Amino acid sequence: MSTITTRSAAAASRRGELAAFLRLRRERITPKDVGLPGGPRRRTPGLRREEVAQRAGVGVAWYTWLEQGRAINPSVQVLDAIARALLLDPTERDHLHRLAGVPGAAKCTPARQPLPPEAQTILDSLSPLPASMVSAGYDVLAFNEAYAALDPRMVLLPPSDRNVLWRLFTADENAQPLVDWEREVSFMVGQLRAEFGRRLHDPGWRAYIRKLSEASSLFVEMWARHEVSAPVTHRKGFRTVDGREVTITATGFTTAAVPDAKMWIYTPAGPDAVRVIDELLVRYREIGAAGLVAEGAEGADGPRS
C-alpha cells in the first residue's frame, strides 16, 4: 500500500470516528436542554442537524457533511462553536479537535517506556496505601504489596496479561473486584476512548480494541457510545477475595518519566477500610497472593464481617 493510500485510509477512519461522535452527542441533547420546544412530531432523538447548525452559526449543509464524514477541514473557531452547541465538556471538546485533525491537537504519544527503578521504590514507600502504575491502555505495569493484597487475582496473572479492562470484561462474575461494575467500567471505557483519540492510527491500539470487542459484547456496546471522560479523583468500592467490601478514594498522578502511564493511589475512605486493608496486607506477607485467593475460595460460603 502506498504512502498516499495509507494516509487517505487513515483520514477516512478519523472522519468516520468524528461523524459517529457528533451524531451521538447530538442525539443525547433534548430540545429542553437548549431552550427549544419539543413538539409532538419530532421523530429523531435529540436535536436536529439544522438546530445544531443554527446554534453553532454554521450552514446546515456544511454541518451535515461534517456529520457524514466528508473531507472538509473545519477551523478551531468553528469546532469550538459546535462544541458549545452540543454542550461538550472540556474533555469532549479536546476529543472533537483531535478527531477533526486540528494541527497540534493530536500530538503523538511516546511509545511505552520502561519504568525507571525509582517508580517501584515510590510505590513501595506508599504502603500500606495500595498503589500501582497503569498505562493509558490499562496495563498494570507495577504495584506495591498493599495493591497485591487488595487484588491478588490480578498479580497472579502473567505480567503480559495484567490488563484491568481485559480482566473486567472477561473474568467470571465471582472474580470481579468492583462493587459498582457498570459505573466504574463505563468511566474507564470513556477514558480509553479519549486515549484512543490520540492514537487513532496506532495498529497496536486498534488490535487492542479489536481484541476487547471480540471478547465482550458489553465492551462493544459501551465502546459504541463514543463517550469520553478524563481521569478524576473518585470513590470506588472493591470486593476483596474474602468477600468484604472496601471503599477507597482513587487518585491518579502523571509522572514525567513515564508520561503514558499514571500512578494510582487508593486511600481508604474510613477506619473500616483501613482495618481491612491492613489485615489483608499482613496476611499477604504471610501466605502470598495465591494463599489469599485460596483462603477466599474456602470462605466463599459467606463474607466475613
PDB file of C-alpha atoms in Angstrom:
ATOM      1  CA  MET A   1       0.000   0.000   0.000  1.00  0.00           C
ATOM      2  CA  SER A   2       1.413   3.401  -0.999  1.00  0.00           C
ATOM      3  CA  THR A   3       2.016   6.201   1.473  1.00  0.00           C
ATOM      4  CA  ILE A   4      -0.737   8.274  -0.139  1.00  0.00           C
ATOM      5  CA  THR A   5      -3.230   5.399   0.088  1.00  0.00           C
ATOM      6  CA  THR A   6      -2.321   4.790   3.717  1.00  0.00           C
ATOM      7  CA  ARG A   7      -2.795   8.443   4.606  1.00  0.00           C
ATOM      8  CA  SER A   8      -6.117   8.522   2.756  1.00  0.00           C
ATOM      9  CA  ALA A   9      -7.379   5.466   4.637  1.00  0.00           C
ATOM     10  CA  ALA A  10      -6.235   6.952   7.952  1.00  0.00           C
ATOM     11  CA  ALA A  11      -8.013  10.236   7.225  1.00  0.00           C
ATOM     12  CA  ALA A  12     -11.201   8.400   6.262  1.00  0.00           C
ATOM     13  CA  SER A  13     -11.066   6.400   9.501  1.00  0.00           C
ATOM     14  CA  ARG A  14     -10.608   9.587  11.533  1.00  0.00           C
ATOM     15  CA  ARG A  15     -13.549  11.266   9.782  1.00  0.00           C
ATOM     16  CA  GLY A  16     -15.701   8.203  10.477  1.00  0.00           C
ATOM     17  CA  GLU A  17     -14.909   8.480  14.190  1.00  0.00           C
ATOM     18  CA  LEU A  18     -15.737  12.193  14.056  1.00  0.00           C
ATOM     19  CA  ALA A  19     -19.074  11.571  12.326  1.00  0.00           C
ATOM     20  CA  ALA A  20     -20.153   8.976  14.899  1.00  0.00           C
ATOM     21  CA  PHE A  21     -19.069  11.166  17.805  1.00  0.00           C
ATOM     22  CA  LEU A  22     -21.002  14.209  16.539  1.00  0.00           C
ATOM     23  CA  ARG A  23     -24.153  12.200  15.847  1.00  0.00           C
ATOM     24  CA  LEU A  24     -24.185  10.543  19.268  1.00  0.00           C
ATOM     25  CA  ARG A  25     -23.504  13.813  21.085  1.00  0.00           C
ATOM     26  CA  ARG A  26     -26.318  15.485  19.119  1.00  0.00           C
ATOM     27  CA  GLU A  27     -28.772  12.697  19.913  1.00  0.00           C
ATOM     28  CA  ARG A  28     -28.200  12.916  23.665  1.00  0.00           C
ATOM     29  CA  ILE A  29     -29.336  16.578  23.886  1.00  0.00           C
ATOM     30  CA  THR A  30     -33.041  17.218  24.290  1.00  0.00           C
ATOM     31  CA  PRO A  31     -34.642  20.393  22.925  1.00  0.00           C
ATOM     32  CA  LYS A  32     -35.446  21.339  26.509  1.00  0.00           C
ATOM     33  CA  ASP A  33     -31.710  21.291  27.332  1.00  0.00           C
ATOM     34  CA  VAL A  34     -31.147  24.237  24.990  1.00  0.00           C
ATOM     35  CA  GLY A  35     -34.441  26.073  25.417  1.00  0.00           C
ATOM     36  CA  LEU A  36     -36.221  24.736  22.319  1.00  0.00           C
ATOM     37  CA  PRO A  37     -39.795  23.411  22.191  1.00  0.00           C
ATOM     38  CA  GLY A  38     -40.022  19.625  21.922  1.00  0.00           C
ATOM     39  CA  GLY A  39     -43.138  19.217  19.818  1.00  0.00           C
ATOM     40  CA  PRO A  40     -45.109  16.014  19.174  1.00  0.00           C
ATOM     41  CA  ARG A  41     -43.819  15.456  15.615  1.00  0.00           C
ATOM     42  CA  ARG A  42     -40.125  15.120  16.460  1.00  0.00           C
ATOM     43  CA  ARG A  43     -39.027  11.772  15.023  1.00  0.00           C
ATOM     44  CA  THR A  44     -35.347  11.638  15.905  1.00  0.00           C
ATOM     45  CA  PRO A  45     -33.767  11.584  19.358  1.00  0.00           C
ATOM     46  CA  GLY A  46     -32.039  14.739  20.474  1.00  0.00           C
ATOM     47  CA  LEU A  47     -31.562  17.819  18.338  1.00  0.00           C
ATOM     48  CA  ARG A  48     -31.955  18.039  14.583  1.00  0.00           C
ATOM     49  CA  ARG A  49     -28.903  18.794  12.464  1.00  0.00           C
ATOM     50  CA  GLU A  50     -30.325  22.149  11.444  1.00  0.00           C
ATOM     51  CA  GLU A  51     -30.784  23.081  15.107  1.00  0.00           C
ATOM     52  CA  VAL A  52     -27.153  22.298  15.885  1.00  0.00           C
ATOM     53  CA  ALA A  53     -26.027  24.245  12.825  1.00  0.00           C
ATOM     54  CA  GLN A  54     -28.128  27.246  13.835  1.00  0.00           C
ATOM     55  CA  ARG A  55     -26.804  27.180  17.406  1.00  0.00           C
ATOM     56  CA  ALA A  56     -23.234  26.961  16.092  1.00  0.00           C
ATOM     57  CA  GLY A  57     -23.710  29.633  13.421  1.00  0.00           C
ATOM     58  CA  VAL A  58     -22.715  27.373  10.505  1.00  0.00           C
ATOM     59  CA  GLY A  59     -24.508  26.236   7.366  1.00  0.00           C
ATOM     60  CA  VAL A  60     -26.822  23.238   7.634  1.00  0.00           C
ATOM     61  CA  ALA A  61     -25.304  21.544   4.583  1.00  0.00           C
ATOM     62  CA  TRP A  62     -21.777  22.105   5.892  1.00  0.00           C
ATOM     63  CA  TYR A  63     -22.604  20.639   9.307  1.00  0.00           C
ATOM     64  CA  THR A  64     -24.387  17.697   7.637  1.00  0.00           C
ATOM     65  CA  TRP A  65     -21.267  16.970   5.571  1.00  0.00           C
ATOM     66  CA  LEU A  66     -19.178  17.049   8.737  1.00  0.00           C
ATOM     67  CA  GLU A  67     -21.507  14.583  10.439  1.00  0.00           C
ATOM     68  CA  GLN A  68     -21.423  12.393   7.334  1.00  0.00           C
ATOM     69  CA  GLY A  69     -17.654  12.149   7.498  1.00  0.00           C
ATOM     70  CA  ARG A  70     -16.923  14.101   4.325  1.00  0.00           C
ATOM     71  CA  ALA A  71     -13.468  15.522   3.660  1.00  0.00           C
ATOM     72  CA  ILE A  72     -13.800  19.073   4.966  1.00  0.00           C
ATOM     73  CA  ASN A  73     -11.434  20.974   7.241  1.00  0.00           C
ATOM     74  CA  PRO A  74     -13.204  22.978   9.961  1.00  0.00           C
ATOM     75  CA  SER A  75     -11.340  25.706  11.807  1.00  0.00           C
ATOM     76  CA  VAL A  76     -10.735  25.709  15.542  1.00  0.00           C
ATOM     77  CA  GLN A  77     -13.250  28.544  15.917  1.00  0.00           C
ATOM     78  CA  VAL A  78     -15.957  26.574  14.100  1.00  0.00           C
ATOM     79  CA  LEU A  79     -15.233  23.431  16.115  1.00  0.00           C
ATOM     80  CA  ASP A  80     -15.477  25.425  19.335  1.00  0.00           C
ATOM     81  CA  ALA A  81     -18.837  26.797  18.211  1.00  0.00           C
ATOM     82  CA  ILE A  82     -20.058  23.260  17.510  1.00  0.00           C
ATOM     83  CA  ALA A  83     -18.730  22.145  20.901  1.00  0.00           C
ATOM     84  CA  ARG A  84     -20.765  24.880  22.586  1.00  0.00           C
ATOM     85  CA  ALA A  85     -23.849  23.975  20.540  1.00  0.00           C
ATOM     86  CA  LEU A  86     -23.530  20.329  21.612  1.00  0.00           C
ATOM     87  CA  LEU A  87     -22.830  21.238  25.261  1.00  0.00           C
ATOM     88  CA  LEU A  88     -19.496  19.387  25.199  1.00  0.00           C
ATOM     89  CA  ASP A  89     -17.355  19.409  28.313  1.00  0.00           C
ATOM     90  CA  PRO A  90     -13.603  20.217  28.039  1.00  0.00           C
ATOM     91  CA  THR A  91     -12.614  16.562  27.600  1.00  0.00           C
ATOM     92  CA  GLU A  92     -15.163  16.081  24.838  1.00  0.00           C
ATOM     93  CA  ARG A  93     -14.096  19.342  23.161  1.00  0.00           C
ATOM     94  CA  ASP A  94     -10.458  18.226  23.071  1.00  0.00           C
ATOM     95  CA  HIS A  95     -11.567  14.867  21.667  1.00  0.00           C
ATOM     96  CA  LEU A  96     -13.530  16.699  18.958  1.00  0.00           C
ATOM     97  CA  HIS A  97     -10.418  18.671  17.998  1.00  0.00           C
ATOM     98  CA  ARG A  98      -8.350  15.502  17.718  1.00  0.00           C
ATOM     99  CA  LEU A  99     -10.936  13.723  15.586  1.00  0.00           C
ATOM    100  CA  ALA A 100     -11.195  16.761  13.304  1.00  0.00           C
ATOM    101  CA  GLY A 101      -7.430  16.708  12.748  1.00  0.00           C
ATOM    102  CA  VAL A 102      -6.744  20.158  14.143  1.00  0.00           C
ATOM    103  CA  PRO A 103      -2.964  20.774  13.902  1.00  0.00           C
ATOM    104  CA  GLY A 104      -1.374  20.286  17.305  1.00  0.00           C
ATOM    105  CA  ALA A 105      -4.429  18.613  18.842  1.00  0.00           C
ATOM    106  CA  ALA A 106      -3.439  15.045  18.006  1.00  0.00           C
ATOM    107  CA  LYS A 107       0.029  15.104  19.439  1.00  0.00           C
ATOM    108  CA  CYS A 108       1.992  11.916  19.123  1.00  0.00           C
ATOM    109  CA  THR A 109       2.105   9.938  22.316  1.00  0.00           C
ATOM    110  CA  PRO A 110       5.532   8.483  23.029  1.00  0.00           C
ATOM    111  CA  ALA A 111       5.961   4.742  22.785  1.00  0.00           C
ATOM    112  CA  ARG A 112       5.828   2.896  26.072  1.00  0.00           C
ATOM    113  CA  GLN A 113       8.976   3.487  28.043  1.00  0.00           C
ATOM    114  CA  PRO A 114      10.464   1.137  30.622  1.00  0.00           C
ATOM    115  CA  LEU A 115       9.657   2.075  34.184  1.00  0.00           C
ATOM    116  CA  PRO A 116      12.569   3.788  35.950  1.00  0.00           C
ATOM    117  CA  PRO A 117      13.827   1.966  39.068  1.00  0.00           C
ATOM    118  CA  GLU A 118      12.567   4.719  41.340  1.00  0.00           C
ATOM    119  CA  ALA A 119       8.960   4.023  40.279  1.00  0.00           C
ATOM    120  CA  GLN A 120       8.878   0.763  42.251  1.00  0.00           C
ATOM    121  CA  THR A 121      10.631   2.457  45.179  1.00  0.00           C
ATOM    122  CA  ILE A 122       7.923   5.131  45.269  1.00  0.00           C
ATOM    123  CA  LEU A 123       5.148   2.539  45.092  1.00  0.00           C
ATOM    124  CA  ASP A 124       6.701   0.518  47.912  1.00  0.00           C
ATOM    125  CA  SER A 125       7.080   3.613  50.090  1.00  0.00           C
ATOM    126  CA  LEU A 126       3.343   4.300  49.810  1.00  0.00           C
ATOM    127  CA  SER A 127       2.360   1.052  51.553  1.00  0.00           C
ATOM    128  CA  PRO A 128       0.032   0.457  53.397  1.00  0.00           C
ATOM    129  CA  LEU A 129      -1.804   2.518  50.761  1.00  0.00           C
ATOM    130  CA  PRO A 130      -2.450   0.310  47.708  1.00  0.00           C
ATOM    131  CA  ALA A 131      -0.783   1.861  44.647  1.00  0.00           C
ATOM    132  CA  SER A 132       0.003   0.870  41.064  1.00  0.00           C
ATOM    133  CA  MET A 133       1.356   2.187  37.769  1.00  0.00           C
ATOM    134  CA  VAL A 134      -1.157   1.741  34.952  1.00  0.00           C
ATOM    135  CA  SER A 135      -0.680   2.508  31.257  1.00  0.00           C
ATOM    136  CA  ALA A 136      -3.109   4.506  29.111  1.00  0.00           C
ATOM    137  CA  GLY A 137      -4.441   1.171  27.863  1.00  0.00           C
ATOM    138  CA  TYR A 138      -4.920  -0.122  31.437  1.00  0.00           C
ATOM    139  CA  ASP A 139      -1.918  -2.439  31.565  1.00  0.00           C
ATOM    140  CA  VAL A 140      -0.784  -2.828  35.188  1.00  0.00           C
ATOM    141  CA  LEU A 141       2.934  -2.068  34.936  1.00  0.00           C
ATOM    142  CA  ALA A 142       3.923  -2.168  38.621  1.00  0.00           C
ATOM    143  CA  PHE A 143       2.318  -2.306  42.059  1.00  0.00           C
ATOM    144  CA  ASN A 144       3.110  -2.481  45.756  1.00  0.00           C
ATOM    145  CA  GLU A 145       2.305  -5.138  48.356  1.00  0.00           C
ATOM    146  CA  ALA A 146      -0.859  -3.404  49.533  1.00  0.00           C
ATOM    147  CA  TYR A 147      -2.225  -3.429  45.965  1.00  0.00           C
ATOM    148  CA  ALA A 148      -1.360  -7.131  45.693  1.00  0.00           C
ATOM    149  CA  ALA A 149      -3.175  -7.785  48.963  1.00  0.00           C
ATOM    150  CA  LEU A 150      -6.250  -5.880  47.807  1.00  0.00           C
ATOM    151  CA  ASP A 151      -6.387  -7.590  44.395  1.00  0.00           C
ATOM    152  CA  PRO A 152      -4.304 -10.806  44.481  1.00  0.00           C
ATOM    153  CA  ARG A 153      -6.038 -12.310  41.449  1.00  0.00           C
ATOM    154  CA  MET A 154      -4.573  -9.571  39.254  1.00  0.00           C
ATOM    155  CA  VAL A 155      -0.996 -10.030  40.416  1.00  0.00           C
ATOM    156  CA  LEU A 156      -1.177 -13.804  39.972  1.00  0.00           C
ATOM    157  CA  LEU A 157      -1.606 -13.266  36.221  1.00  0.00           C
ATOM    158  CA  PRO A 158       1.496 -13.295  33.984  1.00  0.00           C
ATOM    159  CA  PRO A 159       2.815  -9.729  33.539  1.00  0.00           C
ATOM    160  CA  SER A 160       1.700  -9.646  29.892  1.00  0.00           C
ATOM    161  CA  ASP A 161      -1.891 -10.458  30.935  1.00  0.00           C
ATOM    162  CA  ARG A 162      -2.231  -7.859  33.687  1.00  0.00           C
ATOM    163  CA  ASN A 163      -4.728  -5.578  31.983  1.00  0.00           C
ATOM    164  CA  VAL A 164      -7.522  -4.074  34.060  1.00  0.00           C
ATOM    165  CA  LEU A 165     -10.142  -3.781  31.309  1.00  0.00           C
ATOM    166  CA  TRP A 166      -9.434  -7.200  29.831  1.00  0.00           C
ATOM    167  CA  ARG A 167      -9.938  -8.756  33.236  1.00  0.00           C
ATOM    168  CA  LEU A 168     -13.093  -6.780  33.997  1.00  0.00           C
ATOM    169  CA  PHE A 169     -14.713  -7.780  30.705  1.00  0.00           C
ATOM    170  CA  THR A 170     -13.655 -11.435  30.704  1.00  0.00           C
ATOM    171  CA  ALA A 171     -13.403 -12.636  34.326  1.00  0.00           C
ATOM    172  CA  ASP A 172     -16.109 -14.749  35.938  1.00  0.00           C
ATOM    173  CA  GLU A 173     -18.649 -12.843  37.999  1.00  0.00           C
ATOM    174  CA  ASN A 174     -17.347 -14.277  41.271  1.00  0.00           C
ATOM    175  CA  ALA A 175     -13.857 -12.979  40.445  1.00  0.00           C
ATOM    176  CA  GLN A 176     -14.908  -9.393  39.721  1.00  0.00           C
ATOM    177  CA  PRO A 177     -13.288  -6.931  42.161  1.00  0.00           C
ATOM    178  CA  LEU A 178     -15.576  -3.928  41.594  1.00  0.00           C
ATOM    179  CA  VAL A 179     -18.737  -3.370  43.615  1.00  0.00           C
ATOM    180  CA  ASP A 180     -20.382  -0.933  41.144  1.00  0.00           C
ATOM    181  CA  TRP A 181     -19.189  -2.635  37.966  1.00  0.00           C
ATOM    182  CA  GLU A 182     -21.333  -0.745  35.426  1.00  0.00           C
ATOM    183  CA  ARG A 183     -20.433   2.741  36.663  1.00  0.00           C
ATOM    184  CA  GLU A 184     -16.724   2.105  37.047  1.00  0.00           C
ATOM    185  CA  VAL A 185     -16.249   0.247  33.797  1.00  0.00           C
ATOM    186  CA  SER A 186     -18.231   2.842  31.815  1.00  0.00           C
ATOM    187  CA  PHE A 187     -15.949   5.504  33.278  1.00  0.00           C
ATOM    188  CA  MET A 188     -12.828   3.536  32.269  1.00  0.00           C
ATOM    189  CA  VAL A 189     -14.089   2.884  28.743  1.00  0.00           C
ATOM    190  CA  GLY A 190     -14.682   6.628  28.423  1.00  0.00           C
ATOM    191  CA  GLN A 191     -11.060   7.260  29.368  1.00  0.00           C
ATOM    192  CA  LEU A 192      -9.939   4.577  26.924  1.00  0.00           C
ATOM    193  CA  ARG A 193     -11.950   6.246  24.144  1.00  0.00           C
ATOM    194  CA  ALA A 194     -10.286   9.592  24.906  1.00  0.00           C
ATOM    195  CA  GLU A 195      -6.836   7.965  24.816  1.00  0.00           C
ATOM    196  CA  PHE A 196      -7.712   6.157  21.584  1.00  0.00           C
ATOM    197  CA  GLY A 197      -8.496   9.537  20.035  1.00  0.00           C
ATOM    198  CA  ARG A 198      -4.794  10.355  20.437  1.00  0.00           C
ATOM    199  CA  ARG A 199      -3.752   7.097  18.760  1.00  0.00           C
ATOM    200  CA  LEU A 200      -6.320   6.537  16.008  1.00  0.00           C
ATOM    201  CA  HIS A 201      -3.744   5.194  13.593  1.00  0.00           C
ATOM    202  CA  ASP A 202      -1.700   3.141  16.029  1.00  0.00           C
ATOM    203  CA  PRO A 203      -2.008  -0.508  14.861  1.00  0.00           C
ATOM    204  CA  GLY A 204      -1.281  -1.798  18.374  1.00  0.00           C
ATOM    205  CA  TRP A 205      -4.167   0.173  19.828  1.00  0.00           C
ATOM    206  CA  ARG A 206      -6.511  -0.867  17.023  1.00  0.00           C
ATOM    207  CA  ALA A 207      -5.599  -4.510  17.662  1.00  0.00           C
ATOM    208  CA  TYR A 208      -6.257  -3.987  21.377  1.00  0.00           C
ATOM    209  CA  ILE A 209      -9.734  -2.564  20.709  1.00  0.00           C
ATOM    210  CA  ARG A 210     -10.487  -5.453  18.333  1.00  0.00           C
ATOM    211  CA  LYS A 211      -9.378  -7.963  20.967  1.00  0.00           C
ATOM    212  CA  LEU A 212     -11.684  -6.457  23.604  1.00  0.00           C
ATOM    213  CA  SER A 213     -14.537  -6.266  21.076  1.00  0.00           C
ATOM    214  CA  GLU A 214     -14.171  -9.912  20.116  1.00  0.00           C
ATOM    215  CA  ALA A 215     -14.085 -10.970  23.770  1.00  0.00           C
ATOM    216  CA  SER A 216     -17.041  -8.987  25.118  1.00  0.00           C
ATOM    217  CA  SER A 217     -20.345  -7.806  23.677  1.00  0.00           C
ATOM    218  CA  LEU A 218     -20.644  -5.485  26.686  1.00  0.00           C
ATOM    219  CA  PHE A 219     -17.435  -3.752  25.634  1.00  0.00           C
ATOM    220  CA  VAL A 220     -18.803  -3.383  22.095  1.00  0.00           C
ATOM    221  CA  GLU A 221     -21.944  -1.762  23.499  1.00  0.00           C
ATOM    222  CA  MET A 222     -20.018   0.686  25.707  1.00  0.00           C
ATOM    223  CA  TRP A 223     -17.467   1.497  23.006  1.00  0.00           C
ATOM    224  CA  ALA A 224     -20.218   2.311  20.527  1.00  0.00           C
ATOM    225  CA  ARG A 225     -21.466   5.112  22.779  1.00  0.00           C
ATOM    226  CA  HIS A 226     -18.404   7.231  21.897  1.00  0.00           C
ATOM    227  CA  GLU A 227     -18.380   8.660  25.411  1.00  0.00           C
ATOM    228  CA  VAL A 228     -15.132  10.236  26.567  1.00  0.00           C
ATOM    229  CA  SER A 229     -14.026  11.056  30.088  1.00  0.00           C
ATOM    230  CA  ALA A 230     -10.966  12.335  31.902  1.00  0.00           C
ATOM    231  CA  PRO A 231      -9.338  10.610  34.875  1.00  0.00           C
ATOM    232  CA  VAL A 232     -10.559  12.232  38.081  1.00  0.00           C
ATOM    233  CA  THR A 233     -10.230  11.521  41.775  1.00  0.00           C
ATOM    234  CA  HIS A 234     -13.245   9.462  42.784  1.00  0.00           C
ATOM    235  CA  ARG A 235     -14.532   6.912  45.262  1.00  0.00           C
ATOM    236  CA  LYS A 236     -14.945   3.290  44.290  1.00  0.00           C
ATOM    237  CA  GLY A 237     -15.836   0.061  46.042  1.00  0.00           C
ATOM    238  CA  PHE A 238     -13.597  -3.034  45.927  1.00  0.00           C
ATOM    239  CA  ARG A 239     -14.724  -6.540  46.775  1.00  0.00           C
ATOM    240  CA  THR A 240     -11.881  -8.453  48.420  1.00  0.00           C
ATOM    241  CA  VAL A 241     -11.164 -12.133  47.800  1.00  0.00           C
ATOM    242  CA  ASP A 242     -12.738 -12.999  51.163  1.00  0.00           C
ATOM    243  CA  GLY A 243     -15.994 -11.236  50.285  1.00  0.00           C
ATOM    244  CA  ARG A 244     -15.641  -7.969  52.178  1.00  0.00           C
ATOM    245  CA  GLU A 245     -16.314  -4.581  50.567  1.00  0.00           C
ATOM    246  CA  VAL A 246     -13.776  -1.782  50.855  1.00  0.00           C
ATOM    247  CA  THR A 247     -14.423   1.823  49.836  1.00  0.00           C
ATOM    248  CA  ILE A 248     -11.377   3.741  48.671  1.00  0.00           C
ATOM    249  CA  THR A 249     -10.601   7.079  47.016  1.00  0.00           C
ATOM    250  CA  ALA A 250      -8.653   6.619  43.778  1.00  0.00           C
ATOM    251  CA  THR A 251      -6.238   9.439  42.912  1.00  0.00           C
ATOM    252  CA  GLY A 252      -4.131   9.431  39.744  1.00  0.00           C
ATOM    253  CA  PHE A 253      -0.788  11.155  39.196  1.00  0.00           C
ATOM    254  CA  THR A 254       1.175  11.553  35.968  1.00  0.00           C
ATOM    255  CA  THR A 255       4.940  11.123  36.138  1.00  0.00           C
ATOM    256  CA  ALA A 256       7.385  12.915  33.858  1.00  0.00           C
ATOM    257  CA  ALA A 257       9.464   9.757  33.463  1.00  0.00           C
ATOM    258  CA  VAL A 258       6.522   7.762  32.061  1.00  0.00           C
ATOM    259  CA  PRO A 259       4.005  10.245  30.579  1.00  0.00           C
ATOM    260  CA  ASP A 260       1.937   7.433  29.045  1.00  0.00           C
ATOM    261  CA  ALA A 261       1.128   5.972  32.479  1.00  0.00           C
ATOM    262  CA  LYS A 262      -0.469   7.074  35.724  1.00  0.00           C
ATOM    263  CA  MET A 263       0.300   6.230  39.303  1.00  0.00           C
ATOM    264  CA  TRP A 264      -2.978   5.389  41.033  1.00  0.00           C
ATOM    265  CA  ILE A 265      -3.069   5.603  44.822  1.00  0.00           C
ATOM    266  CA  TYR A 266      -6.017   4.136  46.714  1.00  0.00           C
ATOM    267  CA  THR A 267      -6.751   5.858  50.018  1.00  0.00           C
ATOM    268  CA  PRO A 268      -9.100   4.038  52.435  1.00  0.00           C
ATOM    269  CA  ALA A 269     -12.326   6.006  52.856  1.00  0.00           C
ATOM    270  CA  GLY A 270     -12.688   5.271  56.560  1.00  0.00           C
ATOM    271  CA  PRO A 271     -11.444   3.261  59.547  1.00  0.00           C
ATOM    272  CA  ASP A 272     -13.186   0.063  58.421  1.00  0.00           C
ATOM    273  CA  ALA A 273     -11.411   0.204  55.078  1.00  0.00           C
ATOM    274  CA  VAL A 274      -8.086   0.866  56.823  1.00  0.00           C
ATOM    275  CA  ARG A 275      -8.619  -2.173  59.031  1.00  0.00           C
ATOM    276  CA  VAL A 276      -9.499  -4.500  56.147  1.00  0.00           C
ATOM    277  CA  ILE A 277      -6.540  -3.416  54.017  1.00  0.00           C
ATOM    278  CA  ASP A 278      -4.163  -3.741  56.974  1.00  0.00           C
ATOM    279  CA  GLU A 279      -5.460  -7.254  57.692  1.00  0.00           C
ATOM    280  CA  LEU A 280      -5.116  -8.280  54.055  1.00  0.00           C
ATOM    281  CA  LEU A 281      -1.590  -6.856  53.899  1.00  0.00           C
ATOM    282  CA  VAL A 282      -0.485  -8.800  56.972  1.00  0.00           C
ATOM    283  CA  ARG A 283      -1.980 -11.986  55.569  1.00  0.00           C
ATOM    284  CA  TYR A 284      -0.434 -11.357  52.124  1.00  0.00           C
ATOM    285  CA  ARG A 285       3.014 -11.113  53.713  1.00  0.00           C
ATOM    286  CA  GLU A 286       2.377 -14.423  55.460  1.00  0.00           C
ATOM    287  CA  ILE A 287       0.901 -16.556  52.663  1.00  0.00           C
ATOM    288  CA  GLY A 288       1.220 -14.556  49.430  1.00  0.00           C
ATOM    289  CA  ALA A 289      -1.311 -13.796  46.689  1.00  0.00           C
ATOM    290  CA  ALA A 290      -2.096 -17.440  45.918  1.00  0.00           C
ATOM    291  CA  GLY A 291      -2.751 -18.105  49.587  1.00  0.00           C
ATOM    292  CA  LEU A 292      -5.169 -15.183  49.815  1.00  0.00           C
ATOM    293  CA  VAL A 293      -7.104 -16.406  46.782  1.00  0.00           C
ATOM    294  CA  ALA A 294      -7.220 -19.944  48.176  1.00  0.00           C
ATOM    295  CA  GLU A 295      -8.469 -18.695  51.550  1.00  0.00           C
ATOM    296  CA  GLY A 296     -11.101 -16.620  49.810  1.00  0.00           C
ATOM    297  CA  ALA A 297     -12.310 -19.659  47.884  1.00  0.00           C
ATOM    298  CA  GLU A 298     -12.524 -21.719  51.068  1.00  0.00           C
ATOM    299  CA  GLY A 299     -14.540 -18.999  52.801  1.00  0.00           C
ATOM    300  CA  ALA A 300     -16.913 -18.410  49.886  1.00  0.00           C
ATOM    301  CA  ASP A 301     -19.883 -19.703  51.901  1.00  0.00           C
ATOM    302  CA  GLY A 302     -20.328 -16.196  53.264  1.00  0.00           C
ATOM    303  CA  PRO A 303     -18.462 -12.884  53.596  1.00  0.00           C
ATOM    304  CA  ARG A 304     -16.535 -12.127  56.700  1.00  0.00           C
ATOM    305  CA  SER A 305     -17.740  -9.348  58.970  1.00  0.00           C
TER     306      SER A 305
END
